[in-house]
Amino acid sequence: MLPYIIWTIRRTGGTSFTSLLDNLSSYPSLEHEPFNKNRVYGYITHKYHAGEESTVDEIYQILKDKPNIKHCFEIIPEQINLNILKATQLLGYNQIFLYRSDQAARTMSLILSQATNVWGPKQTARYAPYLNREKKLIIPNDHACRRKMQSDRHLSENMYKHIQKLSSPLLIEFEQLYQECEMSRKTYIEYIFSSMGIYGALDEKVSFAQLHLKKGVTKSTDIRKMIPSYQKTLKYLSKNEVPYSFQKKTRSQLSRFVTNAISRIINTFKS
């Protein structure tokens, strides 16, 4: 298993997925999103905003021990993203692109997190003032939400194209990773592990992954009810959603894996 970098945007299940992989990897782990301004390599981003260019070599040097990385590229300047991409490619990283095909739901999830400061299941106590009606939840209007969704879609498409120029990234879809059907989720996890070169005691690792990913889901159903316009805005965004250009590739990659797995089973019985 190679060191990996997960390219993603916020509210795609990246934290739980990265924590899962960190448990299976022999490479060192970093604080998630290490290039954010308030994180371990945030000084790179601070320097950029102060007018000082970052370089590929600088990032190469700080990553030479090959720590695993979860990177939310939509909040980092493009030039830094490109330097991170080039440095990790030189270091032999496994490039992973995690996305959420339901862009409307992701956008609303992000807006809800920004409004409540709840970013994971361990922070849901922060919902209390809103559920108790001590505080009022206010979200942006439909058009502002739509602009955010479109902007993030554009950034995702653009970043994927940059990665694809240098490597063949493993595309991972949130909806497949966190789906309710355990059998389908198990198959998808097996596909991911196979693509990443994770072998040995595979059944145990897949079972662990199933349990870990279940725990990582933030339940926000109750808090959504506190926003009268939530469903209306979600419906509006869904109508204006344009699928990612790379979605079909994700499905075809998985389809090939399933077909090959079935063939192996059939051949086993034949022999």
PDB file of N, CA, C and O in Angstrom, residues 130-158:
ATOM      1  N   TYR A 130     -30.049  25.422  18.902  1.00  0.00           N
ATOM      2  CA  TYR A 130     -30.973  25.587  17.781  1.00  0.00           C
ATOM      3  C   TYR A 130     -32.211  24.709  17.966  1.00  0.00           C
ATOM      4  O   TYR A 130     -33.338  25.144  17.720  1.00  0.00           O
ATOM      5  N   LEU A 131     -31.973  23.485  18.440  1.00  0.00           N
ATOM      6  CA  LEU A 131     -33.092  22.572  18.676  1.00  0.00           C
ATOM      7  C   LEU A 131     -33.978  23.073  19.818  1.00  0.00           C
ATOM      8  O   LEU A 131     -35.190  22.858  19.817  1.00  0.00           O
ATOM      9  N   ASN A 132     -33.355  23.750  20.785  1.00  0.00           N
ATOM     10  CA  ASN A 132     -34.104  24.314  21.919  1.00  0.00           C
ATOM     11  C   ASN A 132     -34.669  25.699  21.609  1.00  0.00           C
ATOM     12  O   ASN A 132     -35.239  26.345  22.486  1.00  0.00           O
ATOM     13  N   ARG A 133     -34.442  26.138  20.381  1.00  0.00           N
ATOM     14  CA  ARG A 133     -34.916  27.444  19.899  1.00  0.00           C
ATOM     15  C   ARG A 133     -34.312  28.623  20.667  1.00  0.00           C
ATOM     16  O   ARG A 133     -34.900  29.699  20.761  1.00  0.00           O
ATOM     17  N   GLU A 134     -33.123  28.399  21.230  1.00  0.00           N
ATOM     18  CA  GLU A 134     -32.408  29.499  21.880  1.00  0.00           C
ATOM     19  C   GLU A 134     -31.715  30.362  20.827  1.00  0.00           C
ATOM     20  O   GLU A 134     -31.461  31.545  21.035  1.00  0.00           O
ATOM     21  N   LYS A 135     -31.368  29.726  19.719  1.00  0.00           N
ATOM     22  CA  LYS A 135     -30.748  30.433  18.600  1.00  0.00           C
ATOM     23  C   LYS A 135     -31.543  30.145  17.337  1.00  0.00           C
ATOM     24  O   LYS A 135     -32.117  29.058  17.191  1.00  0.00           O
ATOM     25  N   LYS A 136     -31.531  31.094  16.433  1.00  0.00           N
ATOM     26  CA  LYS A 136     -32.238  30.907  15.165  1.00  0.00           C
ATOM     27  C   LYS A 136     -31.238  30.540  14.072  1.00  0.00           C
ATOM     28  O   LYS A 136     -30.184  31.160  13.946  1.00  0.00           O
ATOM     29  N   LEU A 137     -31.589  29.526  13.310  1.00  0.00           N
ATOM     30  CA  LEU A 137     -30.725  29.096  12.209  1.00  0.00           C
ATOM     31  C   LEU A 137     -31.040  29.910  10.965  1.00  0.00           C
ATOM     32  O   LEU A 137     -32.182  29.950  10.511  1.00  0.00           O
ATOM     33  N   ILE A 138     -30.024  30.538  10.433  1.00  0.00           N
ATOM     34  CA  ILE A 138     -30.198  31.335   9.220  1.00  0.00           C
ATOM     35  C   ILE A 138     -29.240  30.811   8.152  1.00  0.00           C
ATOM     36  O   ILE A 138     -28.046  30.632   8.417  1.00  0.00           O
ATOM     37  N   ILE A 139     -29.772  30.542   6.980  1.00  0.00           N
ATOM     38  CA  ILE A 139     -28.924  30.075   5.879  1.00  0.00           C
ATOM     39  C   ILE A 139     -29.045  31.040   4.706  1.00  0.00           C
ATOM     40  O   ILE A 139     -30.012  31.804   4.614  1.00  0.00           O
ATOM     41  N   PRO A 140     -28.067  31.035   3.802  1.00  0.00           N
ATOM     42  CA  PRO A 140     -28.126  31.940   2.635  1.00  0.00           C
ATOM     43  C   PRO A 140     -29.347  31.654   1.762  1.00  0.00           C
ATOM     44  O   PRO A 140     -29.948  30.580   1.840  1.00  0.00           O
ATOM     45  N   ASN A 141     -29.681  32.609   0.910  1.00  0.00           N
ATOM     46  CA  ASN A 141     -30.836  32.417   0.027  1.00  0.00           C
ATOM     47  C   ASN A 141     -30.518  31.407  -1.083  1.00  0.00           C
ATOM     48  O   ASN A 141     -29.366  31.001  -1.270  1.00  0.00           O
ATOM     49  N   ASP A 142     -31.552  31.023  -1.814  1.00  0.00           N
ATOM     50  CA  ASP A 142     -31.415  29.980  -2.837  1.00  0.00           C
ATOM     51  C   ASP A 142     -30.319  30.288  -3.854  1.00  0.00           C
ATOM     52  O   ASP A 142     -29.533  29.413  -4.231  1.00  0.00           O
ATOM     53  N   HIS A 143     -30.272  31.530  -4.293  1.00  0.00           N
ATOM     54  CA  HIS A 143     -29.321  31.885  -5.350  1.00  0.00           C
ATOM     55  C   HIS A 143     -27.880  31.838  -4.850  1.00  0.00           C
ATOM     56  O   HIS A 143     -26.975  31.421  -5.583  1.00  0.00           O
ATOM     57  N   ALA A 144     -27.673  32.231  -3.601  1.00  0.00           N
ATOM     58  CA  ALA A 144     -26.325  32.160  -3.017  1.00  0.00           C
ATOM     59  C   ALA A 144     -25.894  30.696  -2.872  1.00  0.00           C
ATOM     60  O   ALA A 144     -24.740  30.350  -3.136  1.00  0.00           O
ATOM     61  N   CYS A 145     -26.826  29.852  -2.471  1.00  0.00           N
ATOM     62  CA  CYS A 145     -26.529  28.416  -2.348  1.00  0.00           C
ATOM     63  C   CYS A 145     -26.199  27.820  -3.716  1.00  0.00           C
ATOM     64  O   CYS A 145     -25.285  27.000  -3.847  1.00  0.00           O
ATOM     65  N   ARG A 146     -26.943  28.255  -4.706  1.00  0.00           N
ATOM     66  CA  ARG A 146     -26.696  27.751  -6.071  1.00  0.00           C
ATOM     67  C   ARG A 146     -25.313  28.177  -6.561  1.00  0.00           C
ATOM     68  O   ARG A 146     -24.586  27.380  -7.163  1.00  0.00           O
ATOM     69  N   ARG A 147     -24.953  29.421  -6.299  1.00  0.00           N
ATOM     70  CA  ARG A 147     -23.629  29.900  -6.725  1.00  0.00           C
ATOM     71  C   ARG A 147     -22.520  29.090  -6.054  1.00  0.00           C
ATOM     72  O   ARG A 147     -21.510  28.761  -6.683  1.00  0.00           O
ATOM     73  N   LYS A 148     -22.718  28.766  -4.788  1.00  0.00           N
ATOM     74  CA  LYS A 148     -21.726  27.967  -4.064  1.00  0.00           C
ATOM     75  C   LYS A 148     -21.616  26.577  -4.679  1.00  0.00           C
ATOM     76  O   LYS A 148     -20.517  26.060  -4.885  1.00  0.00           O
ATOM     77  N   MET A 149     -22.741  25.965  -4.975  1.00  0.00           N
ATOM     78  CA  MET A 149     -22.742  24.631  -5.576  1.00  0.00           C
ATOM     79  C   MET A 149     -22.026  24.644  -6.925  1.00  0.00           C
ATOM     80  O   MET A 149     -21.199  23.769  -7.218  1.00  0.00           O
ATOM     81  N   GLN A 150     -22.324  25.638  -7.737  1.00  0.00           N
ATOM     82  CA  GLN A 150     -21.711  25.721  -9.063  1.00  0.00           C
ATOM     83  C   GLN A 150     -20.213  26.004  -8.973  1.00  0.00           C
ATOM     84  O   GLN A 150     -19.419  25.452  -9.744  1.00  0.00           O
ATOM     85  N   SER A 151     -19.838  26.846  -8.027  1.00  0.00           N
ATOM     86  CA  SER A 151     -18.425  27.164  -7.842  1.00  0.00           C
ATOM     87  C   SER A 151     -17.634  25.921  -7.433  1.00  0.00           C
ATOM     88  O   SER A 151     -16.554  25.647  -7.976  1.00  0.00           O
ATOM     89  N   ASP A 152     -18.180  25.161  -6.498  1.00  0.00           N
ATOM     90  CA  ASP A 152     -17.490  23.953  -6.034  1.00  0.00           C
ATOM     91  C   ASP A 152     -17.435  22.887  -7.126  1.00  0.00           C
ATOM     92  O   ASP A 152     -16.461  22.131  -7.220  1.00  0.00           O
ATOM     93  N   ARG A 153     -18.473  22.831  -7.928  1.00  0.00           N
ATOM     94  CA  ARG A 153     -18.459  21.886  -9.052  1.00  0.00           C
ATOM     95  C   ARG A 153     -17.341  22.252 -10.033  1.00  0.00           C
ATOM     96  O   ARG A 153     -16.586  21.392 -10.490  1.00  0.00           O
ATOM     97  N   HIS A 154     -17.239  23.531 -10.337  1.00  0.00           N
ATOM     98  CA  HIS A 154     -16.198  23.997 -11.258  1.00  0.00           C
ATOM     99  C   HIS A 154     -14.804  23.693 -10.695  1.00  0.00           C
ATOM    100  O   HIS A 154     -13.918  23.200 -11.415  1.00  0.00           O
ATOM    101  N   LEU A 155     -14.609  23.964  -9.413  1.00  0.00           N
ATOM    102  CA  LEU A 155     -13.315  23.695  -8.777  1.00  0.00           C
ATOM    103  C   LEU A 155     -12.978  22.204  -8.820  1.00  0.00           C
ATOM    104  O   LEU A 155     -11.829  21.821  -9.068  1.00  0.00           O
ATOM    105  N   SER A 156     -13.984  21.375  -8.582  1.00  0.00           N
ATOM    106  CA  SER A 156     -13.775  19.923  -8.585  1.00  0.00           C
ATOM    107  C   SER A 156     -13.401  19.418  -9.973  1.00  0.00           C
ATOM    108  O   SER A 156     -12.472  18.617 -10.131  1.00  0.00           O
ATOM    109  N   GLU A 157     -14.133  19.882 -10.960  1.00  0.00           N
ATOM    110  CA  GLU A 157     -13.843  19.481 -12.344  1.00  0.00           C
ATOM    111  C   GLU A 157     -12.422  19.894 -12.726  1.00  0.00           C
ATOM    112  O   GLU A 157     -11.671  19.126 -13.340  1.00  0.00           O
ATOM    113  N   ASN A 158     -12.073  21.107 -12.358  1.00  0.00           N
ATOM    114  CA  ASN A 158     -10.768  21.651 -12.709  1.00  0.00           C
ATOM    115  C   ASN A 158      -9.639  20.884 -12.016  1.00  0.00           C
ATOM    116  O   ASN A 158      -8.632  20.529 -12.640  1.00  0.00           O
TER     117      ASN A 158
END
